[in-house]
Coordinates of C-alpha atoms and ligand atoms in Angstrom, one line a residue:
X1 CA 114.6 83.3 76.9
X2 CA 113.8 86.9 76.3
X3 CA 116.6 89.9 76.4
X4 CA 116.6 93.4 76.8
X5 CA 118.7 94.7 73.8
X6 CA 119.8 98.4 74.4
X7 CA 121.6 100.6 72.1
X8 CA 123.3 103.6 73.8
X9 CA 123.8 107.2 72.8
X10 CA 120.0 108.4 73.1
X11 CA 119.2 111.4 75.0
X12 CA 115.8 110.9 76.7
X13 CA 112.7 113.6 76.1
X14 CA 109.4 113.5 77.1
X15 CA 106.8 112.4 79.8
X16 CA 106.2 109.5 81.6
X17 CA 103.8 108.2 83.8
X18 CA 104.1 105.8 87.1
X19 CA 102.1 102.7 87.9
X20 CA 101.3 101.9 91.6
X21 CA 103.7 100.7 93.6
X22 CA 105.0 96.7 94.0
X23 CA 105.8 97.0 97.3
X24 CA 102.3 98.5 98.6
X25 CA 100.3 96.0 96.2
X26 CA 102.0 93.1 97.2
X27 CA 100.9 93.6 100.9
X28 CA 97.8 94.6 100.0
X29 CA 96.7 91.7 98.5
X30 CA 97.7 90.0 101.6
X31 CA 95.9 92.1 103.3
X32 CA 92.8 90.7 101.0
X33 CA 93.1 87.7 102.7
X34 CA 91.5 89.6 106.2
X35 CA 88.3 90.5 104.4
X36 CA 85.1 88.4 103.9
X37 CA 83.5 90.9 101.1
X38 CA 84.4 92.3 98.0
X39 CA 88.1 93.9 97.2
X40 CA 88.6 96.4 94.6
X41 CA 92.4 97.7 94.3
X42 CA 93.1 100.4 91.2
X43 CA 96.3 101.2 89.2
X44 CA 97.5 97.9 90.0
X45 CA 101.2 97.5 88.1
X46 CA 101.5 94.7 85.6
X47 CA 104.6 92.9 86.7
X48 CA 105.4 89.2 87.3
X49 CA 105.3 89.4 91.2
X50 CA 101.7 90.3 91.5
X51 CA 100.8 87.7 88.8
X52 CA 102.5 85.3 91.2
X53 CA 100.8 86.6 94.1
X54 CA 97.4 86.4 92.4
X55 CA 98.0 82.7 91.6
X56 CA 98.4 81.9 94.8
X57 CA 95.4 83.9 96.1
X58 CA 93.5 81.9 93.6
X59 CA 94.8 78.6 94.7
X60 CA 93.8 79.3 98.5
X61 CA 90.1 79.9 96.8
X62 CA 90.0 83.6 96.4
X63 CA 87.9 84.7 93.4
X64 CA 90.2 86.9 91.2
X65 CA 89.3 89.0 87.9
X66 CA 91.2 92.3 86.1
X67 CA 90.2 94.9 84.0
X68 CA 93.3 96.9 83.0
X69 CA 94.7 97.9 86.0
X70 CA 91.7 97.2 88.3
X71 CA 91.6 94.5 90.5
X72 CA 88.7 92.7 92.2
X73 CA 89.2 89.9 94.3
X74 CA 86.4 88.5 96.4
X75 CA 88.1 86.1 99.7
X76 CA 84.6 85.1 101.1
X77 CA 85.7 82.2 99.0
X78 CA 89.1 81.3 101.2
X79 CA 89.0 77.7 101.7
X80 CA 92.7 76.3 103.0
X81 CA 96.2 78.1 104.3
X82 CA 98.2 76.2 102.5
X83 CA 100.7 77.9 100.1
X84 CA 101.9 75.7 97.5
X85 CA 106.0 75.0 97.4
X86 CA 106.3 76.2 93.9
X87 CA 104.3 79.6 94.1
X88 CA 105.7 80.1 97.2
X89 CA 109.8 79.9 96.2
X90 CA 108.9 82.1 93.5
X91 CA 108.8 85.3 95.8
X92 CA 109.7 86.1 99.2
X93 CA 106.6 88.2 99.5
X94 CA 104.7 85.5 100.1
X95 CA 105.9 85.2 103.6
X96 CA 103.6 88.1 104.6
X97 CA 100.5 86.1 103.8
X98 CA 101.2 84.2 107.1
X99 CA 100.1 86.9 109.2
X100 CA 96.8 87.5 107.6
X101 CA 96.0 83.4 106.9
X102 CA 96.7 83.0 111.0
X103 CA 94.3 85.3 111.6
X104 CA 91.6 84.2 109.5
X105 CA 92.0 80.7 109.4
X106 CA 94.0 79.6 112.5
X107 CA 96.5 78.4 110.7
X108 CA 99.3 78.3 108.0
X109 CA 101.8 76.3 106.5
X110 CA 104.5 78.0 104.2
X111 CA 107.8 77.2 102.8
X112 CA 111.0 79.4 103.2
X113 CA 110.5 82.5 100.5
X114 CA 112.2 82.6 97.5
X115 CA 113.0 86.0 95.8
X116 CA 115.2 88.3 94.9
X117 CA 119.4 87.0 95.5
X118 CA 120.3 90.1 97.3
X119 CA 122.0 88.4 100.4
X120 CA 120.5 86.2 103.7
X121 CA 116.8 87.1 104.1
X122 CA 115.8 85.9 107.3
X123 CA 112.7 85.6 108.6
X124 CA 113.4 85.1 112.6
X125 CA 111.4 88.6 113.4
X126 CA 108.2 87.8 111.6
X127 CA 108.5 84.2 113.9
X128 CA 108.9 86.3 116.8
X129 CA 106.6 88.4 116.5
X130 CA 104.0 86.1 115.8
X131 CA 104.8 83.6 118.9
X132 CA 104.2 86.1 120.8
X133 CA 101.0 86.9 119.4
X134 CA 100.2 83.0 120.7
X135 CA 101.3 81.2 117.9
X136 CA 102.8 78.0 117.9
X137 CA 105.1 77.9 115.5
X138 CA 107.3 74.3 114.2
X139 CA 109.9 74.5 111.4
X140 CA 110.4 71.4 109.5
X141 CA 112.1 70.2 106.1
X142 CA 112.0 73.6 104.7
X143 CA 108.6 74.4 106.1
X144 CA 107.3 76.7 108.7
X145 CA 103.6 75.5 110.6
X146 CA 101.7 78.1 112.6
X147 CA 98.9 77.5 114.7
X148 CA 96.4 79.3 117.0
X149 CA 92.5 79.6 116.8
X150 CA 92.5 82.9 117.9
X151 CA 95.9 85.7 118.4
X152 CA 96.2 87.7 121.0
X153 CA 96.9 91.3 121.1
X154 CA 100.5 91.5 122.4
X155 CA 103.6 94.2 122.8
X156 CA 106.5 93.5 120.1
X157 CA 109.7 95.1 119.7
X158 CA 111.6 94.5 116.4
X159 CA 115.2 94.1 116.9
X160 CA 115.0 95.8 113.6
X161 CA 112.8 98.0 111.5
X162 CA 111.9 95.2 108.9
X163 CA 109.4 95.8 106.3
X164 CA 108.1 92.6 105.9
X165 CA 108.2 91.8 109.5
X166 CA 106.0 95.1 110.3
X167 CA 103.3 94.4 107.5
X168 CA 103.1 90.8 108.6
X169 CA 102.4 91.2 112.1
X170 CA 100.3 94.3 111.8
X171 CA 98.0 92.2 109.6
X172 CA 97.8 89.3 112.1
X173 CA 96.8 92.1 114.8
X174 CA 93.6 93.2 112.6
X175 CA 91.4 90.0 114.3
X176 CA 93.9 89.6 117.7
X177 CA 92.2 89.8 120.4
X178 CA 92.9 93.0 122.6
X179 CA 95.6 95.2 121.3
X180 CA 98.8 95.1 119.9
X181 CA 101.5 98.0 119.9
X182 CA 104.5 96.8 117.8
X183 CA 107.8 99.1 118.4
X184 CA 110.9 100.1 116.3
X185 CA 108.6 99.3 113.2
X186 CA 109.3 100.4 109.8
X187 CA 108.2 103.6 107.8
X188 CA 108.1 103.1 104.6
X189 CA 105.1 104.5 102.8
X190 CA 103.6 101.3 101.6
X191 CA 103.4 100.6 105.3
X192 CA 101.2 103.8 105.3
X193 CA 99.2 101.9 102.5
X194 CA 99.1 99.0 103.9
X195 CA 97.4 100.9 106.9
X196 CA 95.4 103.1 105.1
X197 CA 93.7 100.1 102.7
X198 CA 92.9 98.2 106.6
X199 CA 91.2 101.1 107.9
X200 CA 89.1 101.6 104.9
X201 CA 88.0 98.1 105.3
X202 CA 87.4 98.8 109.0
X203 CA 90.4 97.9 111.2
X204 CA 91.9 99.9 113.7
X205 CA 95.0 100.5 113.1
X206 CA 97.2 104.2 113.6
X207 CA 100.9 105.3 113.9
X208 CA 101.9 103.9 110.4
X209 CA 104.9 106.2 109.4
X210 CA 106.2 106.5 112.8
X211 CA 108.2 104.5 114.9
X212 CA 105.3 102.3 117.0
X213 CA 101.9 100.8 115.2
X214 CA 99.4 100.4 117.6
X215 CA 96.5 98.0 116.3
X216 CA 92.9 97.1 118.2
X217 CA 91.5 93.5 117.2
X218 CA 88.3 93.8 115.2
X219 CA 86.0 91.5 114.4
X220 CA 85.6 91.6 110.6
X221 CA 86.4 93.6 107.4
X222 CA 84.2 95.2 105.2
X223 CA 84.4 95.8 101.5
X224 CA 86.8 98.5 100.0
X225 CA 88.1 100.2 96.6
X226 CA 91.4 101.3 97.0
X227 CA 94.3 103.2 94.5
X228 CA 97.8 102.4 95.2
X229 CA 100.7 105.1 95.9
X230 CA 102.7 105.6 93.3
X231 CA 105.9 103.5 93.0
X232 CA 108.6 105.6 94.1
X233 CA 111.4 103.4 92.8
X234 CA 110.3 103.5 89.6
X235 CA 110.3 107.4 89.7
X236 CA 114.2 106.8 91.6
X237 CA 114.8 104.7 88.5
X238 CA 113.3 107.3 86.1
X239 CA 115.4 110.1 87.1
X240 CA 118.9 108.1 87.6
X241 CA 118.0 107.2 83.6
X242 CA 117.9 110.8 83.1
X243 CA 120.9 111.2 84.4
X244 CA 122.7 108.5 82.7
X245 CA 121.4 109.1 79.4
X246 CA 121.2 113.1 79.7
X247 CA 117.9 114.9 78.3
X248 CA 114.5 116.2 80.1
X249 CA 111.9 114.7 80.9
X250 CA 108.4 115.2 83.0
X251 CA 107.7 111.9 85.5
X252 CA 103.7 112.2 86.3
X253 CA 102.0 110.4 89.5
X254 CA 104.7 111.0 91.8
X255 CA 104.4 112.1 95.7
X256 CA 107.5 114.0 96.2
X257 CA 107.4 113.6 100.0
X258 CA 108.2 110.1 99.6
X259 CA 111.1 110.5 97.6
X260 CA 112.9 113.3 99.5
X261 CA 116.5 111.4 100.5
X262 CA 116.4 110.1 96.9
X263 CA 116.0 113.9 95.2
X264 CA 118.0 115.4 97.5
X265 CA 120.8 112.8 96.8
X266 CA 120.7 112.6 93.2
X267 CA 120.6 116.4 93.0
X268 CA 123.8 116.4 94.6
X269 CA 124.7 114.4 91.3
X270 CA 123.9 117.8 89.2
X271 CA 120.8 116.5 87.8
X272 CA 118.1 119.0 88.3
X273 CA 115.1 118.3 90.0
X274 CA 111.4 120.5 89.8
X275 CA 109.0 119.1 92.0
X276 CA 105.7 120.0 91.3
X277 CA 102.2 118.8 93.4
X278 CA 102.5 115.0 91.7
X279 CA 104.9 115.2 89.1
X280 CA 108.4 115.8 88.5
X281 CA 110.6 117.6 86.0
X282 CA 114.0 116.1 85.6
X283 CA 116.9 117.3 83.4
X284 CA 120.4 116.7 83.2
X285 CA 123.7 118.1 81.7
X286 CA 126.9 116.4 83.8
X287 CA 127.3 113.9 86.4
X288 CA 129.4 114.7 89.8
X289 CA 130.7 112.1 92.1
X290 CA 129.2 111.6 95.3
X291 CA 131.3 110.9 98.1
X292 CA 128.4 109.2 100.5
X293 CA 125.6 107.5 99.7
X294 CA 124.4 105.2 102.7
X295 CA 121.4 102.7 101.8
X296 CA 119.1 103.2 105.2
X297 CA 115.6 102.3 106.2
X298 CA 112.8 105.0 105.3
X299 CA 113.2 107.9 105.2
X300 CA 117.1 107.0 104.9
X301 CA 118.1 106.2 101.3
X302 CA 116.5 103.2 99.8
X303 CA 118.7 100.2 99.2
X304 CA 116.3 99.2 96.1
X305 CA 117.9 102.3 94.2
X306 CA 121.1 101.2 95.4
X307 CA 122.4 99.6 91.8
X308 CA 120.7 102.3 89.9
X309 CA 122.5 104.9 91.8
X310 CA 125.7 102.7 90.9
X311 CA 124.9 102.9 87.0
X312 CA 124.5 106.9 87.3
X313 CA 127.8 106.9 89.5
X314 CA 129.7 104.5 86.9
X315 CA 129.6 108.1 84.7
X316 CA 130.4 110.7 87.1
X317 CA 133.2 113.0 86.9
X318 CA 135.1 111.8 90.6
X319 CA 135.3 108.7 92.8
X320 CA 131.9 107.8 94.5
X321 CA 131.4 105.9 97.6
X322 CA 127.9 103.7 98.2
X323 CA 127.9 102.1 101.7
X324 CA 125.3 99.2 101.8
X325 CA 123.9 99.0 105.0
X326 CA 120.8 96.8 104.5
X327 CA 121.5 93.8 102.7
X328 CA 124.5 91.7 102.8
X329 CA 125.6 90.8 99.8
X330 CA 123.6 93.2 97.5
X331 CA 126.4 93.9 94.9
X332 CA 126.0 91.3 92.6
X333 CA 125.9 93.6 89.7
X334 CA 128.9 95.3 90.1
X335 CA 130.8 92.1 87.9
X336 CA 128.2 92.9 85.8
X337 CA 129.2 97.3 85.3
X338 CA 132.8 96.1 85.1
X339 CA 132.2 94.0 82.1
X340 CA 131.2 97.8 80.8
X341 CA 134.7 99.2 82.1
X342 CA 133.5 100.2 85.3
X343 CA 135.8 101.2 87.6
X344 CA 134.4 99.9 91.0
X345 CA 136.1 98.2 94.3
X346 CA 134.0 96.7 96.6
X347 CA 135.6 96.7 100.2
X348 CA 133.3 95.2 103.1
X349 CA 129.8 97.0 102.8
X350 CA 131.3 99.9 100.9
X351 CA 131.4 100.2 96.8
X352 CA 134.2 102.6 95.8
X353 CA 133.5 104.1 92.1
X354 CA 135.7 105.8 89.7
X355 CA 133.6 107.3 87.4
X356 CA 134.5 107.2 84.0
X357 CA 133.7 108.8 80.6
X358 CA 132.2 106.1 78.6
X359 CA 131.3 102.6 79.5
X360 CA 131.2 100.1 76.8
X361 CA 128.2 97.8 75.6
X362 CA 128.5 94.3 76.9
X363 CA 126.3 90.6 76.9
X364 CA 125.1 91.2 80.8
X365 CA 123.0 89.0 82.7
X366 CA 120.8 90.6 85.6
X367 CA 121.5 89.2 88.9
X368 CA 117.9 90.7 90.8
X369 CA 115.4 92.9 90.0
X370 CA 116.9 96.3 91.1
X371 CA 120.5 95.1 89.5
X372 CA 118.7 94.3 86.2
X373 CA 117.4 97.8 85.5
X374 CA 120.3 99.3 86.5
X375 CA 122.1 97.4 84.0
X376 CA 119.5 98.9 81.4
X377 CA 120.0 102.4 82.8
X378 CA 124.1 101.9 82.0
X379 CA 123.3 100.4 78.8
X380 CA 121.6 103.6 77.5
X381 CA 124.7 105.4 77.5
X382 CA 127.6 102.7 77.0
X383 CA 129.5 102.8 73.2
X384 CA 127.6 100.1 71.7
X385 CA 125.1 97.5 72.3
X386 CA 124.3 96.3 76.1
X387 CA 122.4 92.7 75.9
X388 CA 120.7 92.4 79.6
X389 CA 119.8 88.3 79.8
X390 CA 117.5 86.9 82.4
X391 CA 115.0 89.8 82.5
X392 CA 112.6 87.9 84.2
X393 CA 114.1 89.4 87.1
X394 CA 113.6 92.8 85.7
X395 CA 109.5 91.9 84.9
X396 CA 109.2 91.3 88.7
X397 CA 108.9 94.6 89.6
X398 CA 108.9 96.8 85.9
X399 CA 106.0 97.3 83.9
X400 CA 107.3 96.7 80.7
X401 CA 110.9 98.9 81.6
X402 CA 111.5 98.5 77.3
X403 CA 108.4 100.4 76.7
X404 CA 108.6 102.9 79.2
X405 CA 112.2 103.7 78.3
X406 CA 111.3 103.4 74.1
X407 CA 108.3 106.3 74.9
X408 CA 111.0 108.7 76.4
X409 CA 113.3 107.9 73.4
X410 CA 116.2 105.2 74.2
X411 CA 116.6 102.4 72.2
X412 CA 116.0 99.5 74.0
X413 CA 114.3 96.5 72.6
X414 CA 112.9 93.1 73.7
X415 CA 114.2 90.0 71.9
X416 CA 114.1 86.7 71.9
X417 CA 117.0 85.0 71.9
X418 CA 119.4 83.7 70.3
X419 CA 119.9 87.5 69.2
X420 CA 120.8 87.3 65.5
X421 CA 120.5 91.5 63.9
X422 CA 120.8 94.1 67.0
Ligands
UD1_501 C1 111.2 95.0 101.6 C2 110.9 95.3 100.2 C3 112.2 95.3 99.4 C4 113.2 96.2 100.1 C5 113.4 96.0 101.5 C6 114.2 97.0 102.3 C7 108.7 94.5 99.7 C8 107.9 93.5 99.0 N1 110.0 94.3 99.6 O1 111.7 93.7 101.7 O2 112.0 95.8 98.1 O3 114.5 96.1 99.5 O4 112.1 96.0 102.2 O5 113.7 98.2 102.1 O6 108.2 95.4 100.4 N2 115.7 90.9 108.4 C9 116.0 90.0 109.4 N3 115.0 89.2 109.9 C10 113.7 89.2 109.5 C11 113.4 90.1 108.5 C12 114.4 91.0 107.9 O7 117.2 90.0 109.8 O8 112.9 88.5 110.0 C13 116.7 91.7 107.8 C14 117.0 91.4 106.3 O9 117.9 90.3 106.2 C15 117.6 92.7 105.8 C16 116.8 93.7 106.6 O10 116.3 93.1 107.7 O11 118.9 92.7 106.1 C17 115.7 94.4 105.8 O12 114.8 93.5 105.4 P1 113.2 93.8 105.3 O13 113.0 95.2 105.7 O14 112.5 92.8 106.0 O15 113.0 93.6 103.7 P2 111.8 92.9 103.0 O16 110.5 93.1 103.8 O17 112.2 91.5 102.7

């Protein structure tokens, strides 16, 4: 069992650079599945969820090889739409590969997703949406079938903007026959990405970024080399480190656009924020308390810097307020920042947060991938040691959060437990 060891106190200097971002590669794999010629994806990140999702592309017969961060994946090779149990409980993701194994194979059998435990995570609009794309769809003993030898193109509304529920059925639109206009989809730029790697490859898809995707069955894919977008969490996590730990530092391959609710929020905090083309210079003296910050869909605030925002809050000189309004559920690190000596009260969807002056260093265990950095960004100014357990959680989505953190200063280590001399 590996730990992330952190000693507080450090102020934080430097420059850092950002990988490309989990939640466009993720998809994009998926999307993978569509094509029949070679796949070439650059400045892939080297976390655990893409190792998983590469497994399982090998297991339905893709051909998979990596240099550094380039991937090339060749599908011609897809042989069955089967996703096996233990790949597939290892991360909700996975769930998006049924739009893309309907449409090229007819059919798919899943299990539920596992992933992160940040609250119910259903999956009743990517059913939908696919039914009425002509699927047949059965559910049984934890599994979900879907059938149909060819989709049609169809008109979907999503009785909410969901992420996963967008990509997923604008990848099983790419070979539907007709056209498909889905409505009250989600904006996130991966979904940009996600449409921007298709139509590379030759699909037809427009209107990612707005409210309706309209998509015109094709045929077949062609080959494509594609670099990811920059992860903008990891920049959201970068800068709320700043801010807990104090210092300056320079954040390189960033797209400010994408992260404009997220600087204009944490700005609010007093840190100070230079945006530049792709790059960002970030610099702190003194944390103020927020009195709102509402988690949203895109371009609201994201709810995946929800807890970091919490760790930067847990120092602020006030009472904060974070309302949660997209997960149920997603405070399970707030036990966690109290073990610190934070001062925080959940009521209903709403965390309340007296900031205080110094939190101490405590054994922590993280309870999701977003909590678990957060839990590193506290530790790196708490009196003492922090010990973060079950970083596996943490290696889901963070290249290496130790290293990148160590090369802007902090202390923070990784061990192996038991932990004997900090
Ligand atoms: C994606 C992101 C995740 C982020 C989340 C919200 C990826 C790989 N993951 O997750 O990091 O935290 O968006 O920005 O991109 N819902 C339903 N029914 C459904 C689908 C979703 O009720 O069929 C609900 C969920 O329970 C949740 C909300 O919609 O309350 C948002 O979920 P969704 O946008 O689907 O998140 P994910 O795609 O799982």
């Amino acid at each position: 069992m590996e730990k992330l060891v952190v000693e507080g106190g450090k102020r934080l200097s430097g420059k850092t650079r950002i990988s490309g971002a989990k939640n466009s590669i993720l998809p994009i794999l998926a999307a993978s599945l569509l094509s029949s010629e070679e796949v070439e994806i650059k400045d892939v990140p080297d976390i655990s969820d893409v190792e998983v999702m590469l497994d399982i592309l090998e297991c339905l017969g893709v051909n998979v090889s990596r240099e550094s961060s380039t991937l090339n994946l060749n599908p011609s090779s897809l042989c069955t739409s089967e996703i096996p149990e233990s790949l597939m409980c290892e991360m909700r993701s996975s769930i998006f590969l049924m739009g893309p194994l309907l449409g090229r194979l007819g059919k798919v059998k899943v299990s539920y997703p596992g992933g992160c435990d940040i609250g119910p995570r259903p999956i009743d609009l990517h059913l939908k949406g696919l039914a009425s794309m002509g699927a047949k769809i059965s559910e049984e003993s934890g599994y979900v079938y879907a059938e149909a030898s060819k989709l049609r193109g169809s008109t979907i509304h999503l009785d909410y903007p969901s992420v996963g529920a967008t990509e997923n059925l604008m990848m099983a639109a790419i070979f539907a026959r007709g056209s498909t206009k889905i409505y009250n989809v989600a904006k996130e730029p991966e979904i940009v990405d996600l449409q921007n790697f298709l139509n590379k490859m030759g699909a037809k898809v427009k209107g990612a970024g707005t409210d309706i995707i309209s998509i015109e069955g094709v045929n077949y894919l062609n080959k494509v080399s594609h670099r990811l977008i920059p992860d903008r969490i990891i920049v959201g996590t970068m800068i709320a480190a700043v801010g807990v730990a104090g210092g300056e530092i320079i954040i390189d391959n960033v797209i400010p656009e994408h992260l404009e609710a997220v600087i204009a929020k944490l700005r609010e905090t007093g840190i100070e924020i230079w945006e530049d083309t792709d790059s960002l210079l970030v610099k702190v003296d003194r944390i103020k308390a927020v009195n709102s910050v509402r988690t949203l869909p895109y371009p609201g605030y994201p709810t995946d810097m929800q807890p970091q925002t919490m760790a930067l809050l847990s120092y602020a000189d006030g009472i904060s307020v974070i309302m949660e309004n997209v997960f149920d559920g997603r405070f399970g690190h707030v036990e966690e920042f109290k073990k610190m000596g934070a001062q925080i009260t959940i009521d209903g969807r709403s965390a309340i947060i007296k900031g205080v002056n110094k939190l101490t260093g405590a054994v922590l265990k993280a309870p999701d991938l977003r909590a678990g950095a957060a839990l590193v960004l506290a530790g790196l100014s708490a009196e003492g040691i922090t010990i973060v357990d079950e970083i596996h959680h943490i290696d889901r989505g963070y290249e290496k959060l130790e290293i990148q953190l160590q090369n802007l200063g902090a202390k923070v280590k990784r061990v192996h437990a038991p932990v004997i001399n900090v």
